[in-house]
Short mmCIF file of C-alpha atoms in Angstrom, two decimals:
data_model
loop_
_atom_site.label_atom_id
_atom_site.label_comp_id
_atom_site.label_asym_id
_atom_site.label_seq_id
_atom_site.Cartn_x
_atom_site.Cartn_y
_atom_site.Cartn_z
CA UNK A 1 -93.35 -35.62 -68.87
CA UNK A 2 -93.20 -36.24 -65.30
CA UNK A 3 -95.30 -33.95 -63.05
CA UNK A 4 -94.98 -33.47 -59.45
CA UNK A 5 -96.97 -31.86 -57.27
CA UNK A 6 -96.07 -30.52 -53.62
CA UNK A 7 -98.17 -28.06 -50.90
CA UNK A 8 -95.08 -26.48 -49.57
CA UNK A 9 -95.62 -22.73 -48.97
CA UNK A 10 -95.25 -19.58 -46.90
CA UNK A 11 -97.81 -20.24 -44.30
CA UNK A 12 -98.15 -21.74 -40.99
CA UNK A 13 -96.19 -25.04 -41.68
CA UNK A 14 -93.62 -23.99 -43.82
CA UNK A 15 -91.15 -26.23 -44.61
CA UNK A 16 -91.14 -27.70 -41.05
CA UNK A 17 -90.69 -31.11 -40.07
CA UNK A 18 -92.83 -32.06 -36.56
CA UNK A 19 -90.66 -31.76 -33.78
CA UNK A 20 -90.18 -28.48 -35.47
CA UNK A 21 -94.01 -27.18 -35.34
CA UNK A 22 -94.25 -28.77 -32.34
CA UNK A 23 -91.45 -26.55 -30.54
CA UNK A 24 -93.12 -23.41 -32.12
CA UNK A 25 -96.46 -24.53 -30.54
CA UNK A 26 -94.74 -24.92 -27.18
CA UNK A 27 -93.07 -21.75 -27.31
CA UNK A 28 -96.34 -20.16 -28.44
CA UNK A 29 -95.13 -18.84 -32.13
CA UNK A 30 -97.56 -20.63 -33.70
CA UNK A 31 -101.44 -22.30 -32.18
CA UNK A 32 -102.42 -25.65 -33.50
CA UNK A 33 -105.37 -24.45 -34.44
CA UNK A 34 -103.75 -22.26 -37.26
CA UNK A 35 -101.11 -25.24 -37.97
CA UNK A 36 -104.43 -27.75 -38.48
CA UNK A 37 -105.93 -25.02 -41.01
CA UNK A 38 -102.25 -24.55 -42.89
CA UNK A 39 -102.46 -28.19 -43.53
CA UNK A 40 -106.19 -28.35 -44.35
CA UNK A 41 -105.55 -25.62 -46.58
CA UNK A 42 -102.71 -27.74 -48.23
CA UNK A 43 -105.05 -30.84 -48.82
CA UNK A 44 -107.51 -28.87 -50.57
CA UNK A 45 -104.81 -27.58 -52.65
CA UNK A 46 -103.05 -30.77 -53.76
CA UNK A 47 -105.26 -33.59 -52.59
CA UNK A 48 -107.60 -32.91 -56.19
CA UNK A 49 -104.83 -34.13 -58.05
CA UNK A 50 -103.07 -36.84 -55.90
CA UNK A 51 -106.46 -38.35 -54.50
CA UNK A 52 -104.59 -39.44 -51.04
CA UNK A 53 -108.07 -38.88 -48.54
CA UNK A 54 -110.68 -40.54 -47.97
CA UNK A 55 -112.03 -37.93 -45.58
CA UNK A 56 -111.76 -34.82 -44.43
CA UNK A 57 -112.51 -34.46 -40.94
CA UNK A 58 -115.07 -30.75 -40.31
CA UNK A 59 -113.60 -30.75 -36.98
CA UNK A 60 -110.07 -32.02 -36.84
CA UNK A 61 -109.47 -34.60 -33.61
CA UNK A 62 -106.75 -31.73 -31.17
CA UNK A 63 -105.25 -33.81 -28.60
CA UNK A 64 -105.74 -32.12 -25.09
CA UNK A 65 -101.79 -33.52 -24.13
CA UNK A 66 -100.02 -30.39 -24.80
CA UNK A 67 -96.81 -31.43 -22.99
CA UNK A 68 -96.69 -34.38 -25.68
CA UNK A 69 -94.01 -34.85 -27.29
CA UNK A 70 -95.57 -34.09 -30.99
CA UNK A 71 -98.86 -32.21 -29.51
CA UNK A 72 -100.64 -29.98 -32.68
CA UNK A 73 -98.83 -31.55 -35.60
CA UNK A 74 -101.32 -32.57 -38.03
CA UNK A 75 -101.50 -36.13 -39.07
CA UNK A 76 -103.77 -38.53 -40.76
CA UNK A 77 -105.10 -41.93 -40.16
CA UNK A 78 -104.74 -44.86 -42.81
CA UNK A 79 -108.23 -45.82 -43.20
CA UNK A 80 -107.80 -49.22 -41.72
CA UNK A 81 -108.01 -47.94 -38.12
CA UNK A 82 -110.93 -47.12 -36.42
CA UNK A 83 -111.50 -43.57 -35.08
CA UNK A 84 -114.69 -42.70 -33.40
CA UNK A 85 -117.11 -40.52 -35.63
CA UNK A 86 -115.52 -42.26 -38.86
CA UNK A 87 -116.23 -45.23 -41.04
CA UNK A 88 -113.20 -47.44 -41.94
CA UNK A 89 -113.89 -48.70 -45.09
CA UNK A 90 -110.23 -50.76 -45.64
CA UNK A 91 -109.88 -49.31 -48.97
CA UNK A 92 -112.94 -51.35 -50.23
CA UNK A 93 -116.46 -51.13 -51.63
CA UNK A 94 -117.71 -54.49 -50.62
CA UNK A 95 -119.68 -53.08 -47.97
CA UNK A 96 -120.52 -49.41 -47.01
CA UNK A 97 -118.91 -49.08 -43.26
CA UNK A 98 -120.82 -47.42 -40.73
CA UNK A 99 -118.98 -44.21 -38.08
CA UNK A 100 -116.63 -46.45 -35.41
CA UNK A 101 -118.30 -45.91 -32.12
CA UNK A 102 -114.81 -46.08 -30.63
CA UNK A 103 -111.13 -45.30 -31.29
CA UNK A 104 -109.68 -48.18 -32.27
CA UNK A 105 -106.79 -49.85 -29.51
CA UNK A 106 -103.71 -48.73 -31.59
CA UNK A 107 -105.89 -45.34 -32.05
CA UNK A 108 -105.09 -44.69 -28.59
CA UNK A 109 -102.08 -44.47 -28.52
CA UNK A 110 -101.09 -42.86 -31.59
CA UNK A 111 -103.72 -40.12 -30.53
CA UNK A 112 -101.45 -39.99 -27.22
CA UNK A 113 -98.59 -38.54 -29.24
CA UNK A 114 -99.99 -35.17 -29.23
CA UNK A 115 -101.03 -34.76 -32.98
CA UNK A 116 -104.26 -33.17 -34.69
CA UNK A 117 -106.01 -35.89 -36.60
CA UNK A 118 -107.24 -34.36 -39.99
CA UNK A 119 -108.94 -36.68 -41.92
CA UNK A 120 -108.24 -40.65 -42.91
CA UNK A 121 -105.93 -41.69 -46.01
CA UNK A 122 -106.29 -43.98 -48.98
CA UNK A 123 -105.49 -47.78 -48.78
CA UNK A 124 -105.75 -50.25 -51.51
CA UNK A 125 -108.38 -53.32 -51.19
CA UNK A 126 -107.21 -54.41 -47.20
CA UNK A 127 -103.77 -53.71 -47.50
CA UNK A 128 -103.42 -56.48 -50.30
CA UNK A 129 -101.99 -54.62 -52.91
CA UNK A 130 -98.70 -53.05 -53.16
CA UNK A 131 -99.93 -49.88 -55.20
CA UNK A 132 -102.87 -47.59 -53.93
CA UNK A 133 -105.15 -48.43 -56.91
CA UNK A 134 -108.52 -49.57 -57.23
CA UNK A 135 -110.99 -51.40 -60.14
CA UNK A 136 -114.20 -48.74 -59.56
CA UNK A 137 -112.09 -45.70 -58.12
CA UNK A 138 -109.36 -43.28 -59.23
CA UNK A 139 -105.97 -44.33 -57.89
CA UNK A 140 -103.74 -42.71 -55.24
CA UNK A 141 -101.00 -40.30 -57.49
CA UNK A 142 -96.96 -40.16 -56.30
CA UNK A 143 -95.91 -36.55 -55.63
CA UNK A 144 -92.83 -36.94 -57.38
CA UNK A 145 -94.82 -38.09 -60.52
CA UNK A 146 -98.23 -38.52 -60.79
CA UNK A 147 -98.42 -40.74 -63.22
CA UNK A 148 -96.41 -43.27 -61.08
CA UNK A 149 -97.91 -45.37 -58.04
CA UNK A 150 -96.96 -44.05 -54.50
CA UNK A 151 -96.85 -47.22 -52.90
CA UNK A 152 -98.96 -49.62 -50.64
CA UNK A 153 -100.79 -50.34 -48.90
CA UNK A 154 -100.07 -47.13 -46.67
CA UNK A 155 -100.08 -44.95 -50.21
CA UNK A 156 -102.58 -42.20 -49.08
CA UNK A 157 -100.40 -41.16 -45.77
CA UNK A 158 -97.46 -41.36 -48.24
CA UNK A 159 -98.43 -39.10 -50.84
CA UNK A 160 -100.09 -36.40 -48.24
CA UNK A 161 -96.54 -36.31 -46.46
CA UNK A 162 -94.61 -36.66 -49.19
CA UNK A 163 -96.32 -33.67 -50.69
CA UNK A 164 -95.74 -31.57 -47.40
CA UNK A 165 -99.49 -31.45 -46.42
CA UNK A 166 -98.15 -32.85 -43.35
CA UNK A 167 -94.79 -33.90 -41.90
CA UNK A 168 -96.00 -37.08 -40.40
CA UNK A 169 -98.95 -39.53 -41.00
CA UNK A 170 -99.89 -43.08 -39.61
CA UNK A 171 -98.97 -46.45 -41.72
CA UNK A 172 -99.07 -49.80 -41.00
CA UNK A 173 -97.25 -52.28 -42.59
CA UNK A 174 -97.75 -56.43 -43.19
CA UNK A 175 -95.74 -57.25 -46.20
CA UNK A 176 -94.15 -53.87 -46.68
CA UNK A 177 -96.93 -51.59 -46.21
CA UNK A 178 -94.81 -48.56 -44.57
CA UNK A 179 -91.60 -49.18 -46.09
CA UNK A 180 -92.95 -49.56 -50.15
CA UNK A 181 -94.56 -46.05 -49.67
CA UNK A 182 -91.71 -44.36 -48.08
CA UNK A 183 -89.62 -46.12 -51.18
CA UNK A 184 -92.05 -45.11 -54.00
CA UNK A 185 -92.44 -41.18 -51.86
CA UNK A 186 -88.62 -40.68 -50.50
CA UNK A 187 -89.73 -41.17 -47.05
CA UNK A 188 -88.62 -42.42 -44.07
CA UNK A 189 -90.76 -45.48 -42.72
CA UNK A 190 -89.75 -47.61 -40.39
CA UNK A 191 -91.80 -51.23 -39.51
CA UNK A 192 -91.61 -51.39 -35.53
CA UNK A 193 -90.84 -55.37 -33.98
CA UNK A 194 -94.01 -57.10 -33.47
CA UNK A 195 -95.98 -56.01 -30.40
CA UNK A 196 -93.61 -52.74 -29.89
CA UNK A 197 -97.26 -50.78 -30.54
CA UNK A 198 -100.20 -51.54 -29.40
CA UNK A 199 -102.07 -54.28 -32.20
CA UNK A 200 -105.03 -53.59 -34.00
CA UNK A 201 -108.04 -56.29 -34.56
CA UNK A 202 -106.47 -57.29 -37.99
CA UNK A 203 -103.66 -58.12 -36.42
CA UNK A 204 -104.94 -59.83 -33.53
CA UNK A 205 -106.91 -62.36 -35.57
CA UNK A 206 -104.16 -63.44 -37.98
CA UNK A 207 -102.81 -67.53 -37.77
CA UNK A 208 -99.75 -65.20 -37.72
CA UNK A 209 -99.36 -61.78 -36.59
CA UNK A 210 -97.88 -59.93 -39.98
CA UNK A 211 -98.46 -56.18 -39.14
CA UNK A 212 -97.00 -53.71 -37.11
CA UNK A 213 -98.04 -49.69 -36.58
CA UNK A 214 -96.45 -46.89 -37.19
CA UNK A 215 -95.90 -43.87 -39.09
CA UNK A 216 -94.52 -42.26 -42.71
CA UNK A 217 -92.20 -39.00 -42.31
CA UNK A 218 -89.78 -36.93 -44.44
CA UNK A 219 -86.90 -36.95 -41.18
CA UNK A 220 -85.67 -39.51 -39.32
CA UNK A 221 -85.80 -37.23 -36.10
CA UNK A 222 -90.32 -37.23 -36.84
CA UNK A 223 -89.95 -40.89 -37.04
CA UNK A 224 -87.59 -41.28 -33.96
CA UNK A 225 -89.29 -38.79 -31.48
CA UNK A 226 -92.80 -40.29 -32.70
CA UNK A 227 -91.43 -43.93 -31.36
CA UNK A 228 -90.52 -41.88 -28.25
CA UNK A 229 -93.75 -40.31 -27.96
CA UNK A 230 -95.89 -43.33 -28.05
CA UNK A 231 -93.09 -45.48 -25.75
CA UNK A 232 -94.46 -42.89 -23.00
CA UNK A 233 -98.44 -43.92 -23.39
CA UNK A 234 -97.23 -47.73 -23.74
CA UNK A 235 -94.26 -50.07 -23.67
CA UNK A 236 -94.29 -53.69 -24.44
CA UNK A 237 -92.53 -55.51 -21.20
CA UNK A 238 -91.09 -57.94 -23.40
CA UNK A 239 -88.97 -55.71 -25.80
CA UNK A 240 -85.89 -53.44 -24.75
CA UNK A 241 -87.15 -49.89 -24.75
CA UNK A 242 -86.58 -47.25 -28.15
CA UNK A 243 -86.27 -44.09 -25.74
CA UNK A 244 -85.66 -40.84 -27.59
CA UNK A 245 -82.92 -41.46 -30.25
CA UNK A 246 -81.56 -37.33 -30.84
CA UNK A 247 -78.91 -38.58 -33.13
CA UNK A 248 -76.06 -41.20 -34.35
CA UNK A 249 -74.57 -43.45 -32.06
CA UNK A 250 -70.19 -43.35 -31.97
CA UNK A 251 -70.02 -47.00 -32.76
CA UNK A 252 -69.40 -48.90 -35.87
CA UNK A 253 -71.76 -51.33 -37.11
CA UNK A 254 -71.19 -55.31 -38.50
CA UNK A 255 -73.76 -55.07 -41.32
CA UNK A 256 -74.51 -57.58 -43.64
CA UNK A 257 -75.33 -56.97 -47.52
CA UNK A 258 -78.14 -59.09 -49.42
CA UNK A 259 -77.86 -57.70 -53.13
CA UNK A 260 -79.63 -60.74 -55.48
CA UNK A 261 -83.38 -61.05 -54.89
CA UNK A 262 -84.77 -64.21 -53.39
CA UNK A 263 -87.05 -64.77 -55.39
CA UNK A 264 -84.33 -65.04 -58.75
CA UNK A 265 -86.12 -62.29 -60.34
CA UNK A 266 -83.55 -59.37 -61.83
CA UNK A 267 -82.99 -56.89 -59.90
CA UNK A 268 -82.98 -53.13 -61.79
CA UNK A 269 -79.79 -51.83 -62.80
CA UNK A 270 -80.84 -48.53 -61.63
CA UNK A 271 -81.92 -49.59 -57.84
CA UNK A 272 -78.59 -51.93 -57.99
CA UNK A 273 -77.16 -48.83 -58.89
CA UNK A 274 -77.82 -46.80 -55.63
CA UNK A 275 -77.86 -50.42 -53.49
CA UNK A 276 -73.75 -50.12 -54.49
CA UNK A 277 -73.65 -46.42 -53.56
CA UNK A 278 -75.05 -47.51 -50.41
CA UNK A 279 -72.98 -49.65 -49.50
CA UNK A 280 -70.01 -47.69 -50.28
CA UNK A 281 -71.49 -44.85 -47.98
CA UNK A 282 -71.75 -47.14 -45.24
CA UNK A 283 -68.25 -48.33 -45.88
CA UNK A 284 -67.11 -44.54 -46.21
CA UNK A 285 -68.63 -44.06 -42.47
CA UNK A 286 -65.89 -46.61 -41.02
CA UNK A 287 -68.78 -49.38 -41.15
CA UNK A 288 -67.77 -53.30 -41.37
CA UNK A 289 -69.77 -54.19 -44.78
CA UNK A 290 -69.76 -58.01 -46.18
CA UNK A 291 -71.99 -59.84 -48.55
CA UNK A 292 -74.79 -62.36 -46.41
CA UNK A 293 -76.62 -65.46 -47.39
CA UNK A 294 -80.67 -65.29 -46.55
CA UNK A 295 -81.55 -66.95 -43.24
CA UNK A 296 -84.57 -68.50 -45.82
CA UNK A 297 -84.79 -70.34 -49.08
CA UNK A 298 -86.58 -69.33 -51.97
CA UNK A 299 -89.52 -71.58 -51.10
CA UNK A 300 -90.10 -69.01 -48.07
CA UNK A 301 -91.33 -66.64 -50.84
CA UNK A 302 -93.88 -69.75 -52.18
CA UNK A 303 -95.12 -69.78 -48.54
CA UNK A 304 -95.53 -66.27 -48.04
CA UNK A 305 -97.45 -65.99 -51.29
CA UNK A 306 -99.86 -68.75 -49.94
CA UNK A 307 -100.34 -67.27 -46.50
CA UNK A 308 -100.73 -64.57 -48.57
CA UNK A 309 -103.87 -65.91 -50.87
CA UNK A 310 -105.45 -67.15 -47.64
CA UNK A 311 -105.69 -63.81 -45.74
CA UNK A 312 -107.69 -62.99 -48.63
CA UNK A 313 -109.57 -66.50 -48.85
CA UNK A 314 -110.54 -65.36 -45.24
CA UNK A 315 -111.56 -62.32 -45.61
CA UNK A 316 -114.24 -63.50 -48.06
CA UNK A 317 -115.40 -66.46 -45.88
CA UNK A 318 -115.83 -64.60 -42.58
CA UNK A 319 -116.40 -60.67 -44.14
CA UNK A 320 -120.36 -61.19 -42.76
CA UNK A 321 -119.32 -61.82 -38.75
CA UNK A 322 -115.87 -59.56 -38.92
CA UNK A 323 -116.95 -56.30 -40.75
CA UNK A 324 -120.75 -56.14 -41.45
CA UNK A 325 -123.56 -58.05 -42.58
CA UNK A 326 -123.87 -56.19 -46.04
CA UNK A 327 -120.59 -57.39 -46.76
CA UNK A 328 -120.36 -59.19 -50.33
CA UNK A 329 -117.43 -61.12 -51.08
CA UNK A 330 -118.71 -61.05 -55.37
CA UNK A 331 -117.92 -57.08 -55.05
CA UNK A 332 -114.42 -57.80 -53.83
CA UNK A 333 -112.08 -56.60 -56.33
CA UNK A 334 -110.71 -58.83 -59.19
CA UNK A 335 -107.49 -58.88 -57.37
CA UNK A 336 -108.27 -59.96 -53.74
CA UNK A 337 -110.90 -62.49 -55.52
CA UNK A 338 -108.17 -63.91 -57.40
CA UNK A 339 -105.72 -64.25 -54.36
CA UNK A 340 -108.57 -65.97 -52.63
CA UNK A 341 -109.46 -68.11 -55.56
CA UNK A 342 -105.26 -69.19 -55.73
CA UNK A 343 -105.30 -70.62 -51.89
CA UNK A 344 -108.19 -72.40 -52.67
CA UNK A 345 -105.60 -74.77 -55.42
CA UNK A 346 -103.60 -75.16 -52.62
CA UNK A 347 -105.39 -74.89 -49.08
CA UNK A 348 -104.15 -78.43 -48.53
CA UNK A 349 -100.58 -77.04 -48.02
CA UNK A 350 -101.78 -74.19 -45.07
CA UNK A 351 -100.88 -76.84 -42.04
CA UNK A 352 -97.20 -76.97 -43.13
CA UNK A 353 -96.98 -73.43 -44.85
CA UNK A 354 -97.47 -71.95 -41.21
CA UNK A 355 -95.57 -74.47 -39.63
CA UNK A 356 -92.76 -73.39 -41.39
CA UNK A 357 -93.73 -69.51 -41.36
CA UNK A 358 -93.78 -69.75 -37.71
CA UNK A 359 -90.62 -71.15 -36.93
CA UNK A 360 -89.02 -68.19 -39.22
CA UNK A 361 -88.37 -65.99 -36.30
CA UNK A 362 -85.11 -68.27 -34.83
CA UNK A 363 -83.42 -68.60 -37.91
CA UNK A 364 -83.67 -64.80 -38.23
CA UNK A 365 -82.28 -64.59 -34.86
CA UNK A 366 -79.43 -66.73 -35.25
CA UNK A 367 -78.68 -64.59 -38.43
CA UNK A 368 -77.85 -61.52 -36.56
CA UNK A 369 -75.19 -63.30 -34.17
CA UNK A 370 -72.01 -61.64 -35.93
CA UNK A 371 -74.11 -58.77 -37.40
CA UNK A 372 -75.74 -55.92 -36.26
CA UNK A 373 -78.00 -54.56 -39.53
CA UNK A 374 -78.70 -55.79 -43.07
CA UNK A 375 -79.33 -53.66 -45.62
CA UNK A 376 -80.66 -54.27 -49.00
CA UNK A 377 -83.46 -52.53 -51.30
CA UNK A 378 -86.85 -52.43 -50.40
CA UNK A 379 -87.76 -52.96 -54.07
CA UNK A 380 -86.14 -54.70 -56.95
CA UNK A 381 -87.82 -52.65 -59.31
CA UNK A 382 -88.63 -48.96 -59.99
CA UNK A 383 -91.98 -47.37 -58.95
CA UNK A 384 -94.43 -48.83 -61.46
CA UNK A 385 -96.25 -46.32 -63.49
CA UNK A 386 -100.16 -46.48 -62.50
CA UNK A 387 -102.07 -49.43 -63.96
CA UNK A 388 -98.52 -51.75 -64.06
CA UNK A 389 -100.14 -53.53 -60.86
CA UNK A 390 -104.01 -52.16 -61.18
CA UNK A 391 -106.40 -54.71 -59.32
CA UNK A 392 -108.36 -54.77 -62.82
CA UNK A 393 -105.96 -56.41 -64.91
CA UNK A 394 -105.12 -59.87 -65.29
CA UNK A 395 -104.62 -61.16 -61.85
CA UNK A 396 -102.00 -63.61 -62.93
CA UNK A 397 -99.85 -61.24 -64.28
CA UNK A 398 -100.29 -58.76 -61.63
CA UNK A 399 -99.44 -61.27 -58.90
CA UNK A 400 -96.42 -62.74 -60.77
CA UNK A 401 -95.09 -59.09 -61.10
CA UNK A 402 -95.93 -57.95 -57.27
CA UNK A 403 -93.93 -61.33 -55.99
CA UNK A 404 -91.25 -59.72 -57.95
CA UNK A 405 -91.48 -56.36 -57.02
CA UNK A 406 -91.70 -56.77 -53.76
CA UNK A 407 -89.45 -59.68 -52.79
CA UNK A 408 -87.35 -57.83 -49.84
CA UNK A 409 -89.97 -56.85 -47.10
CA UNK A 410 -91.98 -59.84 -46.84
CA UNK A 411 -89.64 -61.46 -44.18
CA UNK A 412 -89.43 -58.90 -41.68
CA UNK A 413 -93.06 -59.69 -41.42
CA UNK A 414 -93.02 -62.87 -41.21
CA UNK A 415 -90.11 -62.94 -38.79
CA UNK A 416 -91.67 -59.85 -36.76
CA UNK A 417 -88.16 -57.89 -37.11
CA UNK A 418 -88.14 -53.89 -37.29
CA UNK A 419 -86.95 -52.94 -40.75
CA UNK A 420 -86.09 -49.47 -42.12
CA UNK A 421 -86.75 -47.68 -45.30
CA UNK A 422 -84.81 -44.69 -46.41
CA UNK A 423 -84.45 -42.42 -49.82
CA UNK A 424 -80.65 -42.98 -50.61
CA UNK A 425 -81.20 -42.20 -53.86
CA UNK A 426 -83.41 -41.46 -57.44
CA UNK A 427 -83.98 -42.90 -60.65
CA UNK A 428 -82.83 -40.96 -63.92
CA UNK A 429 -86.37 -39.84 -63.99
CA UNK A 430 -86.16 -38.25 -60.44
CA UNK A 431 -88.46 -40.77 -59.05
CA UNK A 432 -87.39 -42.19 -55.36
CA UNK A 433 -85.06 -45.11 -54.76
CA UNK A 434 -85.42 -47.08 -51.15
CA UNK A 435 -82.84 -48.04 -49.43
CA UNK A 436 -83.72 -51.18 -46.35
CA UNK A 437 -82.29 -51.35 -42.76
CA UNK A 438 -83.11 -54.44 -40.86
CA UNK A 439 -82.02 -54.67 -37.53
CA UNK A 440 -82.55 -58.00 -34.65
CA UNK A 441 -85.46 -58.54 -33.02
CA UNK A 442 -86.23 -55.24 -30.16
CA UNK A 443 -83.10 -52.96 -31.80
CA UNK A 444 -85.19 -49.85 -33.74
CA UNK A 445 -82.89 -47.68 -31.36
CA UNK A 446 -79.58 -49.32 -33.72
CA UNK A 447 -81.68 -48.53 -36.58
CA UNK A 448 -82.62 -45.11 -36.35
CA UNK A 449 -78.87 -44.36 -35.18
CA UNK A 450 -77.93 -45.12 -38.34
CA UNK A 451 -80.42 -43.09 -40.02
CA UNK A 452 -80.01 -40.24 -38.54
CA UNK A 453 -76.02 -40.59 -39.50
CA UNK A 454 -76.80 -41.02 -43.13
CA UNK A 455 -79.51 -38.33 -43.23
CA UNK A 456 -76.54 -36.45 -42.16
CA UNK A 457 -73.76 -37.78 -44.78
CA UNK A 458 -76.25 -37.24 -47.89
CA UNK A 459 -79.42 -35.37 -46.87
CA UNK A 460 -82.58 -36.43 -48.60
CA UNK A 461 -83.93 -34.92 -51.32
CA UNK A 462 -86.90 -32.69 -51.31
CA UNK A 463 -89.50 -32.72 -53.79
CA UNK A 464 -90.30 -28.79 -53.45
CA UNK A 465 -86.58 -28.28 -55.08
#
């Protein structure tokens, strides 16, 4: 029997999204201070049983901004991003990582927001997995069933909003890292175009740049108001501004359909099921809706899984100089060794695999000439139950199944395009079904337009009901 596990109660937080608490806070109904111990409070409760922290700050990090925009809510940090006082261990136990001396560059500008850093959330092995599990450590739990996987890699900040111990935590996403999560959790998560945040080292030192920051939330207003929020402490020159989106736009959209996944695998009757309903929603809202061929072939999923294999190959060759000199590739986990262990059978195709990785980004362009959005599921499965995609079994079959799984939301990384995951709908078991919005190149504003008008047409659900 599925069991699912929530923090929502009669205390500080409520059932409040952010720009909620953070009104109260301005108009002096509630302190941070007694919104940061609500959600504390909360973890403690829940966190035994859904194992989303790594840790738990004794003095959470208050912003002293309090005319931002989200100033007191309390949020976490994917432990993958340096904040001063904390290790960042990247979800692994290769190495024991020693307190950051400094916030990290993206850091700064999330912490600009306004928002009370608690504590830092789970991750699996770098980011490399798409489930929060681990081969010497129990596994992250999903809220709305905990035996089922909530997601990667941003799984931790998933579960602890999903679960209402806070309405909005940091993700970041470089294969599908925010959007899997919000699928697997019911959340909102939307990948940002590359370079609309501020990039972190990992990012910085990639062949090509696959991740982008941002942030997991149950509304599409926390999500929208955040991009707002951090648009004031930095905005890239080179994209059109987000600004504060406060609701749905009057226009209809051109939006393409992909149904089949790319990679020929079957896609689940069940998330077909609520792809359809979808679509018919959108259709319903005076939307122009018609089927769309990929802008790639399916050997762009053969390249992506060796770009893949080499971020891991790479990690393991330079772990020494990058992260510390205790680092030991041999205590990598089974999985990441066996990614790293595939590019080496075929490092001799990496020249012309990035070659044609890098030259994604125009045909992705040229796709959106008569359309505005895309949609399509984030997954092509339902959420696995735990140990379906543990790093400790075989890693052939746990690789063939992930390219499967996770066939939509490698291209927007590739590609650098903002992409958009929403709960349209559940599973006969209740569990969470993702809906994907990808937009051109700059246009979140288009995308969260849209969310906010289907938010509207069929509210999502909420686990404490």
């Amino acid at each position: 029997m599925a069991v699912r596990v929530h923090a929502f109660t009669d205390d500080a937080l409520g059932e409040h999204d952010g720009v909620a608490i953070a009104e109260l806070i301005r108009r002096g109904e509630l302190s941070a201070a007694e919104v940061a111990k609500a959600a504390r409070e909360r973890a403690t409760r829940v966190n035994p049983e859904l194992n989303a922290l790594v840790v738990d700050m004794d003095t959470p990090l208050v912003s002293a901004d309090r005319d931002a925009l989200l100033y007191g809510v309390p949020t976490y940090v994917k432990d993958n991003t340096d904040v001063a006082g904390l290790p960042t261990q990247h979800g692994s136990a290769a190495w024991r990582a020693q307190a950051a001396k400094a916030h990290g560059p993206f850091t700064k500008q999330f912490l600009s927001t306004g928002m009370t850093v608690l504590g830092k959330t789970t991750l699996p092995e770098f980011g490399l997995n798409a489930t929060t599990e681990f081969a010497d450590a129990a596994p992250t739990h999903n809220p709305w069933a905990t035996g089922f996987s909530s997601g990667a890699s941003s799984g931790g900040s998933a579960a602890m909003v999903a679960a209402g111990v806070v309405p909005i935590a940091h993700g970041n996403d470089g294969g599908g890292s925010i959007r899997i999560p919000a699928a697997c959790c019911g959340l909102v998560g939307l990948k940002p175009t590359r370079g609309r945040h501020i990039d972190g080292p990992q990012a910085r030192s990639m062949p090509i740049n696959l991740i982008s920051e941002g942030v997991l939330t149950r509304t599409v207003r926390d999500s929208a108001t955040y991009f707002a929020a951090a648009e004031r402490f930095w905005r890239n020159p080179a994209l059109p501004p987000v600004g504060l989106v406060e609701g749905p736009a009057q226009r209809r959209l051109r939006i393409g359909v992909l149904t089949e996944p790319i990679t020929g695998a079957p896609l689940d009757p069940q998330v077909r099921a609520v792809h359809d309903d979808t679509v018919a929603l959108l259709e319903s809202l005076g939307h122009e809706v018609r089927p769309i061929a990929y802008p790639v072939d399916r050997g762009f999923a053969d390249d992506f899984a060796t770009y893949w294999a080499m971020l891991a190959y790479l990690l393991g060759l330079t772990g020494k100089f990058t992260l510390d000199r205790t680092f030991d590739p041999a205590r990598l986990d089974p999985f990441t060794r066996g990614l790293a262990a595939r590019f080496r059978g075929t490092a001799l195709r990496a020249p012309a695999v990035l070659y044609r990785l890098s030259r994604l980004r125009h045909a992705y362009a040229a796709s959106f000439r008569d359309i505005e959005l895309v949609v399509s599921p984030v997954l092509a499965s339902l959420t696995p139950p735990l140990g379906y995609l543990s790093p400790d079994q075989p890693f052939d079959e746990v690789f063939d199944r992930l390219l499967n799984y996770v066939t939509y939301t490698p291209l927007a990384n590739v590609t650098g395009a903002p992409a958009l995951s929403l709960p349209m709908g559940a599973s006969a078991d209740g569990l969470p079904i993702g809906m994907m919005f990808s937009a051109a190149h700059g246009d979140e504003r288009t995308l969260l337009e849209l969310a906010y008008s289907l938010e509207a047409a069929r509210p999502f659900r909420r686990i404490q009901q």
